[in-house]
Amino acid sequence: MAIDKIGSILRPFTALKNLAEKPDTLDVPRHYRPAAERYRGFHVNDLDKCIGCGTCAEICDNAAIRMVPVKGKEVGVGKTQYRPAIDYGRCCWCGLCVDVCTTNSLSMTREYTHISPDTDTFFILPDEKGIHEKDFPQGWHADEKINFLDLERVTMQELSAAERGDSFIEIVKGFSKEQAVKEASRCVSCGLCTATCPAHMNIPEYIDAIWKEDATEAGRQMYKTNPLPDVCGRICTHKCETACSLGQRGDPVSIRWLKRYAMDQIPASELNTLVNQSVVKQGGKKIAIVGGGPAGLSAAYYLVLMGYGVTLYEKYPKAGGMMRYGMPEYRLPYESIDKDIDFILSLGVELKTNVTVGKDIPVEKLRDEYDAVIMATGFHGGRSTRVPGTDHPMVFQAVDLLARITNGDEFPVEKDIVVIGGGNVAMDIARSLARMQKKKYGTVSLIVTSLETRDIMPADDEEIVEGEEEGIVFHPGRGPEEIIVENGSITGLKTSRCIRVFNDQKMFAPEFDKNDIEVYAAAQVIEAIGQGPEFDVFAPFAESLEMAGRRVKVDQFFQSSLPWLFIAGDIIKGPDAITGIETGHQAALGVDFWLGKQPDDTLSTIDEVLKIALGFQREQVTQLEAVLAAGSLAPAVEAETSKLLASEKADLAAVEALLAGRNTRIHLRQEMPRAVRRRDFKYLEAQKPIPAESASATIKAITEHASAGFRLYTDILFLTKSKELEFSLDGLRDHQKATAERFASLKD
Amino acid sequence: MSDIVTINDGKAIMPGANAPENREYNMFIGPNHPGIEGNFALKLSIEGDIIQKAKTEAGFLHRGFEKLMEERLFIQNIAIVCRICVPDPDPNEENYARAIEAIGGIEVPRRAQFIRVLVLELSRIASHLFTFGGHAGTIGLYTMPNWSISDRDRVLDLFEELTGGRVYHIFNMPGGVRRDLPDGFKNRVRDVMDYVESRLSEYDDLFFNNKILLNRAVGTGILPVDKAIAWGATGPNLRAAGFAHDVRKDDPYEVYEELEFDVPTAADSDAYSRLIVRRREIAESIRIVRQVLDKIPEGPVWNKQPNPLKWRVPAGDAYVRTESSKGEYAYYMVSDGGVRPYRVHVRGASVTHGVHILENMLAGARIEDASQIMFSLDACPPEVDR
């Protein structure tokens, strides 16, 4: 291929031989050149598969993707009604959105031409059909081997079945720092979790803080909507993880364990740095809360931070409710509960334990002594199967036994036990009793039966798996027929096969096959088929309290038909801890809103405001007279001060005249925020005695007084907005301002 | 007084018109001009037909990439770095990925390294073909652009199939490449390489041995080797001066060490030598591509990196360089341990070639050679502006 420089003028004409060849060119647009299989053309999106997480918009480096609401799209756990819309004026067709898509719903086609004079047509919401609804084949799409997202979660270290089998030590060991940061780094901050969480916790924010190794900030974010993060970090039902967008193709982020990790990093002594405690006092308003569970504690926390006096009534020796008396220690250690509760109490909540409202103290008394009462008594009543034999003394309710375990009360633990129930409470009592059996007898002989088959058992899957590891035998899909009692003691539980639990309307209506009978040998039977409220406490108001089915009827602020009575916790919504926390929060807001409407809470009439002005003027006159009486002022200052005294006397007369001339209770502007109407005129504290010894101190004090006066009249004008008053008050305000300026410029 | 002003009248009006200081005039080429590579301008001071002084005017394409990169996540930048140089975008992607890999200690699977070499060499071929067309255009040979640019399209077809994009490939990413080779891709690459190789002799007849080119390019725009080194020339421009410097040989990256290829040089360092060096480089690139296709191992093409939205690159800095079709192309990246680069500096070959060297070489050249000299240096205006 040596290139010699023997150029000939005719050499180029050898190219003429190509004239006979077929040209490479295409007649566009008559011939559409098909694009390659991976072509990054216009987007298509499977709108039903898409969950609207917005990760595509997040990664787009040109901000070409905007999430827009789409009508008719199902909204639910882990699904929003938003779908990506793309501005092709910005899009650079890099395809990062496709590679990062959490559901793989987004892809690109091989279509690449769009011509229009109308710029609006470049902004489209891609659906399955593509920009022109032409059937173009798929182009750039997700590749199984190239996964931008971290789909596998960090494994949580747990005690082995042998280690935990006979002890109540916490099973889950918790994340190390490296594990937590790694797990936090998986989050795409889509916020589907926040939308699903009953308490709407700032989950992406605290995960981000954990990822930045700032546990304090994480805690701060948690306390905004949840005053029991330590507890929730262990036993929350984590609906957030069900919603997590990473769960679409892989494991959801371990949100609960991350929360636990962050709170474990913050010692109890530092919790008060997480909360803004600049409390506005509420004029001595007092609230009683009945029930020291998650809902009651949550309500107490928010109310005390709003400046109310809060008293919490608890029937057990310690606060915590179901968290303490319903959760076994291996899931939720008592020190975690204590850490959260002690902090809430340290904010100024008064706790009265061993008091059962309704028995030890009547509800009417609470009603009369407090401004509002929040009932959060919870689900402490166990339900019975009511099959023959349930009245036997060796038949127990799960909730009762769990409470006895917490209290350390003695109760019989037999060698063979049957637990009826397939929910998490059944798992709690079964696994607790299994531990006690192992301690007492060295072996576990415990059977759990439930109506539901294994696939639809309501208990968490890991609870069932761990229970099996601990030696519990499961017989799902069996309904109790009879507790067999021979010679006064239980010998077993007779069951029949449950054909189906729910009918076609998805109502609870179990059907049984009475020919398929099995008997499980047992000397003790535990019923754990659900809990319910104990409504004895409402008995005195049975007639006036409106009910909605089995629940008390409440409005959006959890206020019942008796205005002073608010309801929170399991008895109104749930049952679970995080819902309790949320209802407690809402009830606290409801109380604040309701009390805020009471007339005597804030300044509400013009007369009240004018009386403050009157007090100010009187004080002015008294003080100025005192200063002049001392007679030690420099002549120039004394002259100014006497002039001022005369004018302040005139102002006093003006305010008195205003008050005397009016005998109204015209309300202040109701649309004003309450914080403004509640203004406590703190600056009037400047009105301390005016010193007479040194001229400069006198001048300074008088200047401060006048400035305070100016602010006072400004505020009054702002609050009243009365044309009638404006004329007189404007003069007073200007006068105070002029005084402040005059004295500020005085030389001693 | 008469209405008609004659030349003699003019002399009478301006007696000093022929004085040396009045014989120079200024002329602009560009920013919109077929003899200019993109949006770029030359401001020439001319006396007679000879350029006395040349000043380049850049900035028409300034998009602030270096600053933009500081505002974007590490992953987002892979979509914009390729835009720094349009005809030869892949060295940008290569440098960006390799800088992050150097700072973060990220390993790249061997298969991905081979794919990267394949992409880089295809990009070099495409870029050189583009330059031939441009150079021929500056001296009025308009058949050559039609040929070389339509042949370049065949290489772009390969890019489209492999990366999903014809011009901007957005294919390299830290840790590897975004997709594996499609089925049957190797054969199609071989076909295109065979085709391009067969076309080289056609180009010789049409262009490289063309009398017009020889007359115009031989001896035009001479860049002596000492000046080339002093002024910082790299790549084909330096090799055309007889200095065999090539980053692929002198500071090998990816798998270039395992591949056999020569570094073509020329002695004369004129516009023609620079063209011929590029033409020979195409042959060498074809040789490299064929070896890559033979040697490429099986395996993954990407080592998994963290969630791109929460991806921190450890604090540190790295200087990485790549032999681009224009010369030595380097990135200096600083990471402060955050999710975005703290600073990315782009060292492109085009600033030295297209601004400093061009300004020096144009002084004393003839006016009709200005465009040709510029194209013979193969500078890339968007890369000057970046």
Short mmCIF file of C-alpha atoms in Angstrom, two decimals, chain A residues 72-250:
data_model
loop_
_atom_site.label_atom_id
_atom_site.label_comp_id
_atom_site.label_asym_id
_atom_site.label_seq_id
_atom_site.Cartn_x
_atom_site.Cartn_y
_atom_site.Cartn_z
CA GLY A 72 -57.83 6.63 36.15
CA LYS A 73 -54.57 5.14 37.31
CA GLU A 74 -54.90 2.98 40.36
CA VAL A 75 -53.40 4.54 43.46
CA GLY A 76 -52.46 2.25 46.27
CA VAL A 77 -49.65 0.69 48.19
CA GLY A 78 -46.52 1.37 46.18
CA LYS A 79 -48.39 3.03 43.33
CA THR A 80 -49.00 6.64 42.51
CA GLN A 81 -51.11 8.18 39.81
CA TYR A 82 -48.08 9.94 38.36
CA ARG A 83 -46.46 8.84 35.12
CA PRO A 84 -43.41 10.24 33.33
CA ALA A 85 -43.95 12.81 30.60
CA ILE A 86 -41.02 13.63 28.36
CA ASP A 87 -39.99 16.91 26.84
CA TYR A 88 -38.23 16.03 23.61
CA GLY A 89 -36.86 19.53 23.47
CA ARG A 90 -34.64 18.51 26.34
CA CYS A 91 -34.25 14.76 26.01
CA CYS A 92 -30.83 13.61 24.81
CA TRP A 93 -31.84 9.98 24.26
CA CYS A 94 -29.22 8.65 26.61
CA GLY A 95 -31.53 5.91 27.86
CA LEU A 96 -30.47 6.22 31.50
CA CYS A 97 -34.17 6.39 32.43
CA VAL A 98 -34.70 2.99 30.85
CA ASP A 99 -31.73 1.45 32.62
CA VAL A 100 -32.77 2.78 36.03
CA CYS A 101 -36.52 2.04 35.74
CA THR A 102 -37.63 0.17 38.86
CA THR A 103 -40.33 -1.80 37.07
CA ASN A 104 -38.77 -2.15 33.62
CA SER A 105 -41.92 -0.55 32.24
CA LEU A 106 -40.05 2.16 30.36
CA SER A 107 -38.27 1.39 27.12
CA MET A 108 -37.50 3.01 23.78
CA THR A 109 -38.65 2.20 20.27
CA ARG A 110 -36.86 2.28 16.96
CA GLU A 111 -38.91 5.24 15.83
CA TYR A 112 -36.83 8.35 15.36
CA THR A 113 -38.67 10.98 13.34
CA HIS A 114 -41.04 13.61 14.59
CA ILE A 115 -41.62 16.80 12.64
CA SER A 116 -44.11 19.41 13.67
CA PRO A 117 -44.31 23.19 13.78
CA ASP A 118 -46.25 22.86 17.04
CA THR A 119 -43.77 22.75 19.91
CA ASP A 120 -46.40 21.28 22.24
CA THR A 121 -46.27 18.03 20.33
CA PHE A 122 -42.72 17.52 21.56
CA PHE A 123 -43.98 17.13 25.11
CA ILE A 124 -45.59 13.71 25.36
CA LEU A 125 -46.71 11.23 27.94
CA PRO A 126 -45.40 7.96 26.53
CA ASP A 127 -47.79 5.03 26.68
CA GLU A 128 -47.61 1.57 25.14
CA LYS A 129 -48.21 2.94 21.66
CA GLY A 130 -45.44 5.48 21.28
CA ILE A 131 -45.45 9.04 20.02
CA HIS A 132 -47.35 8.51 16.78
CA GLU A 133 -49.24 5.36 17.77
CA LYS A 134 -47.41 3.52 15.03
CA ASP A 135 -46.34 -0.01 15.68
CA PHE A 136 -42.60 0.34 15.90
CA PRO A 137 -40.54 -2.54 17.27
CA GLN A 138 -38.86 -2.23 20.64
CA GLY A 139 -35.49 -0.53 20.72
CA TRP A 140 -33.32 0.14 23.76
CA HIS A 141 -34.73 -1.81 26.69
CA ALA A 142 -33.72 -3.17 30.07
CA ASP A 143 -30.97 -5.76 30.03
CA GLU A 144 -31.10 -8.53 32.62
CA LYS A 145 -27.33 -8.47 33.04
CA ILE A 146 -27.02 -4.72 33.51
CA ASN A 147 -28.85 -3.68 36.65
CA PHE A 148 -28.29 -0.11 37.78
CA LEU A 149 -30.25 -0.68 40.97
CA ASP A 150 -29.05 -2.73 43.93
CA LEU A 151 -31.76 -5.34 44.02
CA GLU A 152 -30.41 -7.44 46.88
CA ARG A 153 -30.71 -6.28 50.44
CA VAL A 154 -28.01 -6.53 53.06
CA THR A 155 -28.65 -9.67 55.10
CA MET A 156 -29.62 -8.97 58.70
CA GLN A 157 -27.66 -10.96 61.25
CA GLU A 158 -29.89 -12.93 63.61
CA LEU A 159 -29.45 -15.32 66.49
CA SER A 160 -29.65 -18.94 65.36
CA ALA A 161 -32.58 -21.09 66.44
CA ALA A 162 -30.32 -22.89 68.94
CA GLU A 163 -29.09 -19.63 70.46
CA ARG A 164 -32.52 -18.08 70.83
CA GLY A 165 -34.62 -21.20 71.52
CA ASP A 166 -34.85 -20.85 75.29
CA SER A 167 -34.20 -17.17 75.83
CA PHE A 168 -35.98 -13.90 75.33
CA ILE A 169 -32.86 -12.17 74.00
CA GLU A 170 -33.57 -10.00 70.96
CA ILE A 171 -33.26 -12.11 67.83
CA VAL A 172 -32.22 -9.43 65.36
CA LYS A 173 -28.70 -8.22 65.89
CA GLY A 174 -29.00 -4.96 63.98
CA PHE A 175 -26.88 -3.43 61.24
CA SER A 176 -23.27 -2.44 61.59
CA LYS A 177 -22.36 1.00 60.27
CA GLU A 178 -21.06 -0.41 56.99
CA GLN A 179 -24.14 -2.55 56.53
CA ALA A 180 -26.47 0.35 57.27
CA VAL A 181 -24.72 2.71 54.85
CA LYS A 182 -24.74 0.01 52.18
CA GLU A 183 -28.42 -0.71 52.72
CA ALA A 184 -29.26 3.00 52.78
CA SER A 185 -27.40 3.49 49.51
CA ARG A 186 -29.91 1.23 47.76
CA CYS A 187 -32.72 3.75 48.22
CA VAL A 188 -33.81 5.71 45.16
CA SER A 189 -35.74 8.29 47.27
CA CYS A 190 -38.98 7.80 45.37
CA GLY A 191 -41.15 8.44 48.44
CA LEU A 192 -43.68 5.66 47.82
CA CYS A 193 -42.88 4.56 51.37
CA THR A 194 -43.84 7.95 52.79
CA ALA A 195 -47.13 7.84 50.95
CA THR A 196 -47.91 4.40 52.35
CA CYS A 197 -46.68 4.84 55.93
CA PRO A 198 -49.71 5.57 58.15
CA ALA A 199 -47.64 8.23 59.93
CA HIS A 200 -46.16 9.51 56.64
CA MET A 201 -42.65 9.44 58.03
CA ASN A 202 -39.91 11.24 56.12
CA ILE A 203 -38.38 7.95 55.06
CA PRO A 204 -36.22 8.99 52.08
CA GLU A 205 -34.90 11.86 54.16
CA TYR A 206 -33.80 9.73 57.07
CA ILE A 207 -32.40 7.03 54.83
CA ASP A 208 -30.42 9.73 53.07
CA ALA A 209 -29.13 10.96 56.43
CA ILE A 210 -28.09 7.42 57.39
CA TRP A 211 -26.32 7.12 54.06
CA LYS A 212 -24.50 10.35 54.88
CA GLU A 213 -23.60 8.82 58.25
CA ASP A 214 -25.58 11.48 60.09
CA ALA A 215 -27.72 9.50 62.52
CA THR A 216 -28.70 12.67 64.41
CA GLU A 217 -30.30 14.16 61.33
CA ALA A 218 -32.01 10.83 60.69
CA GLY A 219 -33.45 10.95 64.20
CA ARG A 220 -34.57 14.54 63.70
CA GLN A 221 -36.46 13.54 60.58
CA MET A 222 -38.12 10.63 62.40
CA TYR A 223 -39.30 12.69 65.36
CA LYS A 224 -41.17 15.02 63.01
CA THR A 225 -43.93 12.46 62.57
CA ASN A 226 -43.13 9.64 64.97
CA PRO A 227 -42.23 10.01 68.65
CA LEU A 228 -41.58 6.27 69.06
CA PRO A 229 -38.92 5.56 66.45
CA ASP A 230 -36.98 3.14 68.64
CA VAL A 231 -40.02 0.93 69.00
CA CYS A 232 -41.03 1.28 65.36
CA GLY A 233 -37.50 0.40 64.29
CA ARG A 234 -38.16 -3.01 65.77
CA ILE A 235 -41.79 -4.00 65.55
CA CYS A 236 -43.39 -1.78 62.92
CA THR A 237 -45.54 -3.63 60.43
CA HIS A 238 -43.40 -1.88 57.77
CA LYS A 239 -46.03 -1.21 55.14
CA CYS A 240 -43.36 1.06 53.69
CA GLU A 241 -41.34 -1.97 52.63
CA THR A 242 -44.36 -3.41 50.84
CA ALA A 243 -44.56 -0.16 48.90
CA CYS A 244 -40.83 0.18 48.21
CA SER A 245 -40.21 0.54 44.48
CA LEU A 246 -37.11 -1.64 44.68
CA GLY A 247 -39.42 -4.48 45.69
CA GLN A 248 -40.81 -4.49 42.16
CA ARG A 249 -37.84 -6.42 40.81
CA GLY A 250 -35.84 -7.23 43.93
#
